[in-house]
GROMACS .gro file of C-alpha atoms in nm:
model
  438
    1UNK     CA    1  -3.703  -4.962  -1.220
    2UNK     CA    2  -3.377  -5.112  -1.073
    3UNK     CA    3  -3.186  -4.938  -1.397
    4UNK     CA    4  -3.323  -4.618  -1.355
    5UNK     CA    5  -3.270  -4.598  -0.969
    6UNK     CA    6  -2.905  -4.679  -1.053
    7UNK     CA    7  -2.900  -4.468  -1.340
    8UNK     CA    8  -3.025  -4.208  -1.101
    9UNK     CA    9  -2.766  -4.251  -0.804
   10UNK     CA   10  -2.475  -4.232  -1.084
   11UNK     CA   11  -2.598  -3.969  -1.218
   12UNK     CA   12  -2.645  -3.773  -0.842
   13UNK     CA   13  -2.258  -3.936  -0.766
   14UNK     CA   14  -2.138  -3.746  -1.083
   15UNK     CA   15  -2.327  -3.408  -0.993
   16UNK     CA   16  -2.219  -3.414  -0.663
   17UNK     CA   17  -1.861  -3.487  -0.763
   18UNK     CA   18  -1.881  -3.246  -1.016
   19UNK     CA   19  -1.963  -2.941  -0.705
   20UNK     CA   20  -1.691  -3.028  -0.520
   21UNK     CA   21  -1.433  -3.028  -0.832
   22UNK     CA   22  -1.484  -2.641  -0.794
   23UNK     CA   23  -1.329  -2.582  -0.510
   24UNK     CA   24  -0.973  -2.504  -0.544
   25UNK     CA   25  -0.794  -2.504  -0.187
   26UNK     CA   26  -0.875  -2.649   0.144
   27UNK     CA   27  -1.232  -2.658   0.295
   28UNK     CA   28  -1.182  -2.650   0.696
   29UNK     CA   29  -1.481  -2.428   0.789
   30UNK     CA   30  -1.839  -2.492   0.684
   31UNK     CA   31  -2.021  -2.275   0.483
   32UNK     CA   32  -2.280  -2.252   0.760
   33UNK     CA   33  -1.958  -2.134   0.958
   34UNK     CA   34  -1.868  -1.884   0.703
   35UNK     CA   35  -2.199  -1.678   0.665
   36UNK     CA   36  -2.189  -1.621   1.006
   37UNK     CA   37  -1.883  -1.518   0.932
   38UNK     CA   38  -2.006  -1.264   0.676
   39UNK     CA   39  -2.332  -1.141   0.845
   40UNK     CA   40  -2.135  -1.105   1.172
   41UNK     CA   41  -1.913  -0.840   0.941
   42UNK     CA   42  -2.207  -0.694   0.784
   43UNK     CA   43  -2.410  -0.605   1.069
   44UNK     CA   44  -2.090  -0.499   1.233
   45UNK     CA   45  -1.967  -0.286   0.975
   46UNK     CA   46  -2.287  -0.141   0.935
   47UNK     CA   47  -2.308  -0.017   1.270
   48UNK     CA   48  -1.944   0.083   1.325
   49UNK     CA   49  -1.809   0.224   1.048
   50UNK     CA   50  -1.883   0.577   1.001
   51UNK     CA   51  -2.023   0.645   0.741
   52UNK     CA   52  -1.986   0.283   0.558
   53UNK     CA   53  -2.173   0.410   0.210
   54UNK     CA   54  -2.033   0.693   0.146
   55UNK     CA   55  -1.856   0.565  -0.183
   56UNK     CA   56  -2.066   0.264  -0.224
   57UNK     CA   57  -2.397   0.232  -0.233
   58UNK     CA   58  -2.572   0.021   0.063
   59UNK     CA   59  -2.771  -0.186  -0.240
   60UNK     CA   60  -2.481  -0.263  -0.398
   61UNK     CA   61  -2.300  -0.348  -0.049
   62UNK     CA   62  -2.566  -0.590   0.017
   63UNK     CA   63  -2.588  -0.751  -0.322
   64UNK     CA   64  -2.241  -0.838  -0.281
   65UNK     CA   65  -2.286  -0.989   0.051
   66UNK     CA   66  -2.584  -1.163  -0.092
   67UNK     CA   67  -2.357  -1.316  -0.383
   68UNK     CA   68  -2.068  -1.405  -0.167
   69UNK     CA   69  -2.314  -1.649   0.063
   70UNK     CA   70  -2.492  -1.782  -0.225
   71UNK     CA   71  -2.099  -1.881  -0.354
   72UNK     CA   72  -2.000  -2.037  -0.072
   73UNK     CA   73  -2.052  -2.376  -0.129
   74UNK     CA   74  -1.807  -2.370  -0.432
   75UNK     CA   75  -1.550  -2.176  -0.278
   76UNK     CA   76  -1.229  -2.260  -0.063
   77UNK     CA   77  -1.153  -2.127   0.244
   78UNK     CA   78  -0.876  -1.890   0.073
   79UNK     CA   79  -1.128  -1.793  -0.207
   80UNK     CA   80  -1.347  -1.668   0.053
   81UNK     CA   81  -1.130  -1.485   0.230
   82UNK     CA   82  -1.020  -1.357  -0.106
   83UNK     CA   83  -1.363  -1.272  -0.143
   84UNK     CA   84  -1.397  -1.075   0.183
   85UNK     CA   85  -1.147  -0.894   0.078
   86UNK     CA   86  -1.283  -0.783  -0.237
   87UNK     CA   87  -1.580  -0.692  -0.022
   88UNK     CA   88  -1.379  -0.462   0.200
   89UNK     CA   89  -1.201  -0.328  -0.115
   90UNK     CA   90  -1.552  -0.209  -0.283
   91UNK     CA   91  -1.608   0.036   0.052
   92UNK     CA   92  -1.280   0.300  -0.118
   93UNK     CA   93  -1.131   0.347   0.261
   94UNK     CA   94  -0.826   0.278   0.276
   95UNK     CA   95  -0.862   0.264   0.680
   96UNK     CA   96  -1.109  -0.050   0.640
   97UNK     CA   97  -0.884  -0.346   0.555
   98UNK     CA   98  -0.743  -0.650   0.642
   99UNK     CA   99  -0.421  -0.746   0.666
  100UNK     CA  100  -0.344  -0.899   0.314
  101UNK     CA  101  -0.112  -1.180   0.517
  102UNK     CA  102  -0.444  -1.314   0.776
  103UNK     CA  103  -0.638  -1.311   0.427
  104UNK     CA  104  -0.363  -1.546   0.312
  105UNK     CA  105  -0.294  -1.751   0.609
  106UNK     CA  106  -0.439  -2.104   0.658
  107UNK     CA  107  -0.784  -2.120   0.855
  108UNK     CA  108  -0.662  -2.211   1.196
  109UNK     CA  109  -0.265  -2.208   1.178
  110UNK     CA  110  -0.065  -1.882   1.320
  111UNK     CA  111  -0.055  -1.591   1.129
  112UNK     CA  112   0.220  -1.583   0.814
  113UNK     CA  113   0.522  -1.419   0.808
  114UNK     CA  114   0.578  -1.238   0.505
  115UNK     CA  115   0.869  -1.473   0.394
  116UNK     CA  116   0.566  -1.788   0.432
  117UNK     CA  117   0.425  -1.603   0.085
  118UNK     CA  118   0.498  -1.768  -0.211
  119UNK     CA  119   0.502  -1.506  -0.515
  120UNK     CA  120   0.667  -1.480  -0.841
  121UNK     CA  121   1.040  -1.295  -0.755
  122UNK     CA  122   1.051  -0.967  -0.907
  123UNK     CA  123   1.015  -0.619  -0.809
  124UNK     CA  124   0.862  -0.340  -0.992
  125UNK     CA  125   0.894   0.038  -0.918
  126UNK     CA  126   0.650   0.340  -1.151
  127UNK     CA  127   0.852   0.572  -1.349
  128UNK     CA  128   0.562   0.821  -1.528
  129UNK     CA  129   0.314   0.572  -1.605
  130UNK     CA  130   0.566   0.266  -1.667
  131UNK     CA  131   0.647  -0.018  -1.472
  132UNK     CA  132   1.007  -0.135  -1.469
  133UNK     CA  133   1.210  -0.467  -1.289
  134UNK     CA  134   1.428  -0.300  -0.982
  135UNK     CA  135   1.469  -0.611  -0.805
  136UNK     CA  136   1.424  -1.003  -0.868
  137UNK     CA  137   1.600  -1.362  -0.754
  138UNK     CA  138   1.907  -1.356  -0.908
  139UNK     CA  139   1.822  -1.601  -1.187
  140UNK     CA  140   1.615  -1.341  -1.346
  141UNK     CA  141   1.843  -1.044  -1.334
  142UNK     CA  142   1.892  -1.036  -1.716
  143UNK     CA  143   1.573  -0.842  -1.698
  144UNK     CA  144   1.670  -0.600  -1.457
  145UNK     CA  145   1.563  -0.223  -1.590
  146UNK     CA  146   1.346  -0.358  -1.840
  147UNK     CA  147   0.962  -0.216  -1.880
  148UNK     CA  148   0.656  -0.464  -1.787
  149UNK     CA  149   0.415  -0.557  -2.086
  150UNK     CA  150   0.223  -0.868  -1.975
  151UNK     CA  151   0.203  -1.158  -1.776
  152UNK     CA  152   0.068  -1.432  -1.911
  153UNK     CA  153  -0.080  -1.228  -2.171
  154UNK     CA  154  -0.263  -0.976  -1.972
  155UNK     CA  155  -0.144  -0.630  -2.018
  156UNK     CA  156   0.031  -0.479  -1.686
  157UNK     CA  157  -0.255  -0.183  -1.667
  158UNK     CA  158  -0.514  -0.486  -1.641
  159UNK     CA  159  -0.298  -0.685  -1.411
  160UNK     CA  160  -0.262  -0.360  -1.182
  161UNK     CA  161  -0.669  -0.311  -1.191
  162UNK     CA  162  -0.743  -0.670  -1.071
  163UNK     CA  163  -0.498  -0.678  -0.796
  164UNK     CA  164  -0.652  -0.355  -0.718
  165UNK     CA  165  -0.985  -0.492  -0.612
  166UNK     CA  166  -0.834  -0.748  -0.304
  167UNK     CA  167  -0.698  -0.422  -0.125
  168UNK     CA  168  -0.798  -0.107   0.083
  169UNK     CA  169  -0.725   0.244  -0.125
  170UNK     CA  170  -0.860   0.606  -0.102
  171UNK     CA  171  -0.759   0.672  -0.434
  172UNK     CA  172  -0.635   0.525  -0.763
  173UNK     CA  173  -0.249   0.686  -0.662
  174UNK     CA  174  -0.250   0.442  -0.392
  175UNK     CA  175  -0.445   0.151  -0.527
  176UNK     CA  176  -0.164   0.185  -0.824
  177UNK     CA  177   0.082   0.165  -0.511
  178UNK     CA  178  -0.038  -0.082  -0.346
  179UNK     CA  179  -0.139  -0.328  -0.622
  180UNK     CA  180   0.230  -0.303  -0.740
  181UNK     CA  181   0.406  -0.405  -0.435
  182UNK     CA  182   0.124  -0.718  -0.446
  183UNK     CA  183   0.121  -0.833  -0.745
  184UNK     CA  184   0.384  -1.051  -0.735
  185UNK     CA  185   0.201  -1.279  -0.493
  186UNK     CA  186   0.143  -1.603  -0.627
  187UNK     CA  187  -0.220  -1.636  -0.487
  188UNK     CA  188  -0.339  -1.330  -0.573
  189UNK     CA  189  -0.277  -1.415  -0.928
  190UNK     CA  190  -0.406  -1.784  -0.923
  191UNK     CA  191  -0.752  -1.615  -0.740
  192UNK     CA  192  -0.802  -1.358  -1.053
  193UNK     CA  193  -0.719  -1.633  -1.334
  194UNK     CA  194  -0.403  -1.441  -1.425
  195UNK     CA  195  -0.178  -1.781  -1.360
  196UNK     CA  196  -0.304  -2.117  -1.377
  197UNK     CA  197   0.026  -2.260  -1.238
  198UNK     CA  198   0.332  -2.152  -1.061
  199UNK     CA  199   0.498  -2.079  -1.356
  200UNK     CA  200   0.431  -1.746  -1.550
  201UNK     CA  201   0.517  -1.635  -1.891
  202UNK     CA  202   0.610  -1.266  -1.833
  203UNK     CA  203   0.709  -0.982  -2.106
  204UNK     CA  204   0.970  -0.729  -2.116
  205UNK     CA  205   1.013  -0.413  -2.362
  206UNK     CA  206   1.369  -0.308  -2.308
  207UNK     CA  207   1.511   0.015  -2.378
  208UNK     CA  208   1.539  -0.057  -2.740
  209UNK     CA  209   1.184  -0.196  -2.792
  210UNK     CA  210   1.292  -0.508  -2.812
  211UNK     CA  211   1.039  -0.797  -2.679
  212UNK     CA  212   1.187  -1.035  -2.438
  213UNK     CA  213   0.976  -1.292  -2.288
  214UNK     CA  214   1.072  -1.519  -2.002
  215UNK     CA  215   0.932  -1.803  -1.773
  216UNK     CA  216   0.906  -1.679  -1.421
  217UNK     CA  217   0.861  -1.966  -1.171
  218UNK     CA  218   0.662  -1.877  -0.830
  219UNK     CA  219   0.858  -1.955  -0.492
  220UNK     CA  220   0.877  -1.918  -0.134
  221UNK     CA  221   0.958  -1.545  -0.054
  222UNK     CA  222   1.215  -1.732   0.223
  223UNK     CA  223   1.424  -1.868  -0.077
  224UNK     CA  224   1.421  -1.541  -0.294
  225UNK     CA  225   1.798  -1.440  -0.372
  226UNK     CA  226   1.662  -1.116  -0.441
  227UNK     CA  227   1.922  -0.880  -0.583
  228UNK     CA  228   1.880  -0.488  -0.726
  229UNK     CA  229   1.893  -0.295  -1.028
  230UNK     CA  230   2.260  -0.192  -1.050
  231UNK     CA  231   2.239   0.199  -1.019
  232UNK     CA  232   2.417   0.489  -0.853
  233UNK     CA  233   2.295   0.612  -0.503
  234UNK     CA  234   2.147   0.942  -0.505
  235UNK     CA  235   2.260   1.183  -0.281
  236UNK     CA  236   1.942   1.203  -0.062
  237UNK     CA  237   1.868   0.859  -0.029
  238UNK     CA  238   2.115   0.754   0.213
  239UNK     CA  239   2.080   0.900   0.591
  240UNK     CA  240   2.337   0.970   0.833
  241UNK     CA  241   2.456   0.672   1.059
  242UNK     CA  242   2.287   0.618   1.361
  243UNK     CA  243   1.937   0.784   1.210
  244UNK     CA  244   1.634   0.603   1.279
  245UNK     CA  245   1.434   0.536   0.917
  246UNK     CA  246   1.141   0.674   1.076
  247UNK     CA  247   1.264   1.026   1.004
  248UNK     CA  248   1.612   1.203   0.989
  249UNK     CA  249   1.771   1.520   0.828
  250UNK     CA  250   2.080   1.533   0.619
  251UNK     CA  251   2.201   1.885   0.582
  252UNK     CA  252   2.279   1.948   0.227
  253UNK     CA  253   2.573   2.191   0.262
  254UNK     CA  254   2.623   2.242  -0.129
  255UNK     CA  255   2.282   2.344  -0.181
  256UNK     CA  256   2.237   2.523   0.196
  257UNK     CA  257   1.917   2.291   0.203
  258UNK     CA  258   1.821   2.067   0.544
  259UNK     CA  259   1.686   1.779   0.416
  260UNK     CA  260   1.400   1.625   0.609
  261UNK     CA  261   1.286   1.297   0.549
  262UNK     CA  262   0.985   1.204   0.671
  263UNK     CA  263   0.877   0.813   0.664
  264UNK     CA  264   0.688   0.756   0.976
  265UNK     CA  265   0.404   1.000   1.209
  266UNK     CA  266   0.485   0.772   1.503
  267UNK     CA  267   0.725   0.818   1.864
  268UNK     CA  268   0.803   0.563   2.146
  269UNK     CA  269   0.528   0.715   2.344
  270UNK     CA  270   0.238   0.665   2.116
  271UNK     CA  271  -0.087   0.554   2.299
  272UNK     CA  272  -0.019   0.200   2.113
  273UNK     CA  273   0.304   0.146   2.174
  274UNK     CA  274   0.328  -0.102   2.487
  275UNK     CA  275   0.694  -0.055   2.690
  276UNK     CA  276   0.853  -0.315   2.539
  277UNK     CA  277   0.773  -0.206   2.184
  278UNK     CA  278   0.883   0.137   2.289
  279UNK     CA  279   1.298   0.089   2.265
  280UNK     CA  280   1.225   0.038   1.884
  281UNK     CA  281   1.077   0.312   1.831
  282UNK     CA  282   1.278   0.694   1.823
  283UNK     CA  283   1.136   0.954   2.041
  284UNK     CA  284   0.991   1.205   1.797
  285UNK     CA  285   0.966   1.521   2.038
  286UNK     CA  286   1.338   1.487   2.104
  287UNK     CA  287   1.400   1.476   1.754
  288UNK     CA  288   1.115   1.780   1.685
  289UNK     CA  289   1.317   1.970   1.944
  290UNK     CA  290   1.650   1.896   1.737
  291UNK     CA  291   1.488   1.987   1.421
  292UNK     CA  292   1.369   2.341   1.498
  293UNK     CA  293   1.738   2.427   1.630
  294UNK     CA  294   1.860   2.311   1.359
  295UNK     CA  295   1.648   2.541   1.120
  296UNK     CA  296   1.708   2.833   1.356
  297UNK     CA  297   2.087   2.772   1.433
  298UNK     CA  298   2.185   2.801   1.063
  299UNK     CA  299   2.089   3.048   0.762
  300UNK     CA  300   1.935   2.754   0.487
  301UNK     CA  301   1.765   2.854   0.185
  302UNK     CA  302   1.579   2.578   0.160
  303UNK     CA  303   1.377   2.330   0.385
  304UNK     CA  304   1.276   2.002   0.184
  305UNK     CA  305   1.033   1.772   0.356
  306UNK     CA  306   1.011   1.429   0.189
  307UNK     CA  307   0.693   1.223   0.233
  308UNK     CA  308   0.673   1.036  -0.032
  309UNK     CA  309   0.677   0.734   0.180
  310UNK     CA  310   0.498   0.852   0.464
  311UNK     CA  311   0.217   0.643   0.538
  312UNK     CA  312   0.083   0.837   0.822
  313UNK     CA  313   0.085   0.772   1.162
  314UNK     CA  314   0.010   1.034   1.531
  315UNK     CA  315  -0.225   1.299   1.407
  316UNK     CA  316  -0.106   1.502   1.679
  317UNK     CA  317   0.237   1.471   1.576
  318UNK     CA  318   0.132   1.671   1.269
  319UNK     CA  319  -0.032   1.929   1.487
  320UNK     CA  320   0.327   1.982   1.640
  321UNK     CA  321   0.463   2.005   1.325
  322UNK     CA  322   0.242   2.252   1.188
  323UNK     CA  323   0.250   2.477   1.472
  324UNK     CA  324   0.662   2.505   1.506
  325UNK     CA  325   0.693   2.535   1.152
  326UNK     CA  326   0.454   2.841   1.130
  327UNK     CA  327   0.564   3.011   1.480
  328UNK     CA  328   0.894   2.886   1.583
  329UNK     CA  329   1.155   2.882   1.272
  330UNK     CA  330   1.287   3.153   1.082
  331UNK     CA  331   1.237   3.034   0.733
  332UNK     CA  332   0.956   3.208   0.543
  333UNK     CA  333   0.637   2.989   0.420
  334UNK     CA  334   0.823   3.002   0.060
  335UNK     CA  335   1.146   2.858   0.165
  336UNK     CA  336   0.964   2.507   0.240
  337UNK     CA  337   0.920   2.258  -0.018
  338UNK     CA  338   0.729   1.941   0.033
  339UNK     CA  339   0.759   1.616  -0.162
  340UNK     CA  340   0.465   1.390  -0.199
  341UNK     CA  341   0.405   1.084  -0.425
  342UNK     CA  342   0.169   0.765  -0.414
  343UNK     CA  343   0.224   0.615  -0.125
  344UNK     CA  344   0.178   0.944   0.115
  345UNK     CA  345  -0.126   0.876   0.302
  346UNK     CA  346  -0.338   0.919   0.597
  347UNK     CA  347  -0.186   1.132   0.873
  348UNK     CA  348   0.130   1.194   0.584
  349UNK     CA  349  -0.125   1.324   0.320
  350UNK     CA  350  -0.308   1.545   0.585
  351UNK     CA  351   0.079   1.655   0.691
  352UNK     CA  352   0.097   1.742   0.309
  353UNK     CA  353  -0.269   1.924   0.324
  354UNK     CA  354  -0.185   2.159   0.591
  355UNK     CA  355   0.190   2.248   0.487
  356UNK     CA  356   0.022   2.348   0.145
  357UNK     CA  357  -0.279   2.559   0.280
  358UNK     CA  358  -0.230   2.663   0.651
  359UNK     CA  359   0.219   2.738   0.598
  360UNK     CA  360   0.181   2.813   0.191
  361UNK     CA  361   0.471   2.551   0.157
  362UNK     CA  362   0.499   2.445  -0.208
  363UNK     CA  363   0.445   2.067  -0.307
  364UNK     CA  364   0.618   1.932  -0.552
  365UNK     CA  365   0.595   1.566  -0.690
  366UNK     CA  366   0.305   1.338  -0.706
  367UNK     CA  367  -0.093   1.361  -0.600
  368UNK     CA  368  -0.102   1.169  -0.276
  369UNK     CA  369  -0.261   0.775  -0.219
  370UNK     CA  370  -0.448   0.951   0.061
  371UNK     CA  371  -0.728   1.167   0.059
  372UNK     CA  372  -0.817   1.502   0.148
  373UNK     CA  373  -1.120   1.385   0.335
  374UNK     CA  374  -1.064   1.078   0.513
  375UNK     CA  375  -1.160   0.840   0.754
  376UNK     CA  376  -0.938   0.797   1.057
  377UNK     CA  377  -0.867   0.542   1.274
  378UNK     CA  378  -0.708   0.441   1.616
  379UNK     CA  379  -0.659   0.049   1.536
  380UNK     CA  380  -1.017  -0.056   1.603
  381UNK     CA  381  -1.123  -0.400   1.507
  382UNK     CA  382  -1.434  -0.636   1.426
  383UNK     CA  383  -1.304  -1.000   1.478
  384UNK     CA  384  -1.510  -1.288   1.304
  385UNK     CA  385  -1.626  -1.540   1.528
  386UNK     CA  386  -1.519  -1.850   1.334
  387UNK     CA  387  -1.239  -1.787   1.086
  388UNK     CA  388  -1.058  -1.505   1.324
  389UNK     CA  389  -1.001  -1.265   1.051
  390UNK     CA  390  -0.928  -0.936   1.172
  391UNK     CA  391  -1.172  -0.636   0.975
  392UNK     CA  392  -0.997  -0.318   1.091
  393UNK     CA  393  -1.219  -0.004   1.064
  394UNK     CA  394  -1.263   0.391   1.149
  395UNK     CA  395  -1.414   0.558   1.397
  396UNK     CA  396  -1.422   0.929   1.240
  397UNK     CA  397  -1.449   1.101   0.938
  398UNK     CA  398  -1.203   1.422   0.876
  399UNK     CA  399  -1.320   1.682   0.633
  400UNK     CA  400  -1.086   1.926   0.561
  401UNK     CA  401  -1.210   2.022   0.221
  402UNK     CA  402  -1.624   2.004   0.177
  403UNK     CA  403  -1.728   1.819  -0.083
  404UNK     CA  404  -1.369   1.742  -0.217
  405UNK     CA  405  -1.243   1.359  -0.346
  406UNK     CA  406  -0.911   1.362  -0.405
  407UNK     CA  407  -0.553   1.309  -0.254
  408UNK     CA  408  -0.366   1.592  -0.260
  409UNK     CA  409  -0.262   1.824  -0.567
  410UNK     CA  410   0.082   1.900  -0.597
  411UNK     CA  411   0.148   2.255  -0.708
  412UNK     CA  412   0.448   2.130  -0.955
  413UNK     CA  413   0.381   1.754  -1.115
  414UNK     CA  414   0.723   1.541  -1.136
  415UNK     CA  415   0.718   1.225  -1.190
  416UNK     CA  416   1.086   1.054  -1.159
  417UNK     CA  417   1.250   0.938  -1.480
  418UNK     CA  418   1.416   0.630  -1.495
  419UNK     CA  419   1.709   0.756  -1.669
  420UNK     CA  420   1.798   0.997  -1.399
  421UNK     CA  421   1.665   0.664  -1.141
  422UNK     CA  422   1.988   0.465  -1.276
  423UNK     CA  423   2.239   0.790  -1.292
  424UNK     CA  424   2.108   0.852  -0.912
  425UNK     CA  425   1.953   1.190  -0.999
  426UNK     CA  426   1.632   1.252  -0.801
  427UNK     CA  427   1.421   1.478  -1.017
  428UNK     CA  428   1.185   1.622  -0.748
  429UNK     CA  429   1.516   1.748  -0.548
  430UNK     CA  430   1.665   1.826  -0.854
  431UNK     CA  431   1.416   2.079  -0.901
  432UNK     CA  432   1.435   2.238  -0.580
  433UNK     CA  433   1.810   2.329  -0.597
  434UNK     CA  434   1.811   2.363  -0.946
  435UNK     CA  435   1.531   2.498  -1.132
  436UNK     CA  436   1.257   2.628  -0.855
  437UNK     CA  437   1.311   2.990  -0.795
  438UNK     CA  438   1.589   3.037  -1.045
   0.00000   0.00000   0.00000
């Protein structure tokens, strides 16, 4: 009997050892802690959000709530998180989210700074449908230009779809966005068994199909000696000195086109902008009031609004805009051309919506990461009791189109080539000055 009691307890030692060899990561907060964690965000979400099923269905919602507890006990605090974040993914509004640097913060230390993360140094940028190296730590710059494959022997499309699920997206234009500028961090990677380690065997094709394979070692985003693809400026990507990035013009006196480049819906006297936030920020009806003389005090052919890297912003701001442009300019609805790619969203895809339909302004370029239809929101929040993680969610639903899923269509697809990237041609200007009404 003595035997088998010991037998037993070894036995138990081993099993219980055996649970707790799952957990990768730190384990600060209980698990008790963590479901209320979870329920606190599902009964939350469920009576905040708007319309919280309208891409996912409230039985699938709930079994992955249900799965998440029942996980908890072999699960980090990071992996959970992680998880949460897959959770918030699954909902397909890109307005519901979390801030991908709380998810990756420590339970109980101040919130990371971006240079905290440690991720594998290199950059990628889409040309068509391929990903190519534009920037990495200088040790790596051999492979500057070249196309993605794999890393560690998963294909870039499948690499792109994983890193897909840990963020907030309308559409696959901005998930593809998104999961890009992410998926060089190092924990993102380790969470979907892409890298087992913080080194990474990663692919290359270059331009003569050639294979090139290289070990990429993960580091501190602080100690990154990033440098660029070596390639000539075009001529709209620069903006005047003393322009904020926000938005400028450029007036393009070869082509008689004023160029207006659109980054941010946002002015110093936005309703969340506190005083001392507010010197940072430009004044946008100063510069509204600039732009229309500007249109009015010269004879342009063309005016070229670029949003391809407008994430949104002021919905009223795009009221303004729409209003002066269609009552207080003397260009006609065809002499505007818009530029839209994957990363215009929100307030910048509705911008995009309206120019096309309410002005008749042609787009040119990309479908937008944003939606049509959309949920808005003014910065609203669900905090969880115990971990602190911030859930950020809408409070409205905007419907411009019934029925309609989608980001926005351009009326002429361009997608820029990465010849013309290097030579600092940008095709979707290109076109306007060159090809569109000729």
């Amino acid at each position: 009997m003595k035997k088998l009691i010991v037998i037993i307890f070894i036995l138990s030692t081993i099993m219980i050892l055996g649970c707790n060899t799952t957990i990768s990561g730190e384990k600060i907060l209980a698990n008790k802690k963590w479901e209320e964690d979870i329920n606190y965000m599902d009964e939350n979400l469920k009576k905040k959000h708007p319309d919280l099923f309208r891409y996912i269905s409230e039985k699938t919602w709930n079994e992955n709530i249900q799965k998440l507890k029942s996980d908890l006990k072999n699960l980090s605090d990071l992996e959970i998180s992680l998880r949460i974040g897959q959770i918030i993914s699954s909902i397909g509004d890109a307005h519901t989210s979390i801030d991908f640097l709380e998810i990756l913060t420590p339970i109980g230390t101040e919130k990371f700074d971006y240079e905290e993360i440690v991720e594998f140094p290199i950059k990628f940028e889409y040309f068509s449908n391929e990903l190519r190296a534009i920037a990495s730590d200088s040790q790596y710059k051999s492979i500057l230009g070249y196309k993605l494959i794999s890393i560690n022997n998963v294909c870039t499309d499948e690499i792109i779809k994983k890193v897909s699920t840990l963020i907030s997206y309308d559409n696959q234009q901005f998930a593809k966005e998104l999961a890009m500028s992410q998926m060089q961090i190092y924990e993102y990677l380790k969470f979907l068994q892409t890298v087992d380690g913080t080194k990474a065997e990663y692919v290359f094709e270059n331009d003569n199909k050639e294979k090139i394979k290289i070990d990429v070692n993960a580091m501190k985003n602080k100690e990154v000696n990033y440098v660029n693809l070596d390639k000539i400026q075009s001529k709209i990507s620069t903006k005047v000195e003393g322009k904020y990035d926000f938005y400028w013009t450029k007036q393009m006196k070869e082509d008689n086109v004023l160029y207006f480049k659109y980054n941010k819906c946002l002015t110093n006297q936005g309703a969340n902008i506190n005083k001392q936030d507010a010197a940072n920020y430009p004044d946008y009806y100063d510069f509204h009031n600039n732009l229309l003389e500007e249109i009015n005090n010269n004879d342009y052919d063309k005016l070229v609004i670029d949003l391809r890297q407008n994430r949104g912003g002021a919905f009223k701001l795009v009221d303004l805009l729409i209003h002066d442009l269609k009552y207080k300019i003397n260009l006609n609805s065809e002499d505007i051309v818009v530029i839209t790619g994957k990363e215009t969203s929100s307030a910048g895809a509705i911008l995009a919506w309206r120019l096309q339909n309410e002005l008749g302004a042609t787009i040119i370029g990309e479908e937008t990461g944003g939606n049509v239809n959309m949920f808005g929101t003014e910065g609203e929040f669900i905090i969880l009791p115990n971990s602190k993680i911030k859930v950020k969610h809408p409070y409205s639903f905007r419907e411009l189109k019934e029925g309609y899923n989608g980001g926005v269509k351009p009326d002429i697809d361009i997608t820029q080539t990465y010849k013309n990237y290097i030579n600092g041609i940008d095709d979707c200007y290109e076109y306007v000055v060159n090809i569109l009404d000729k």
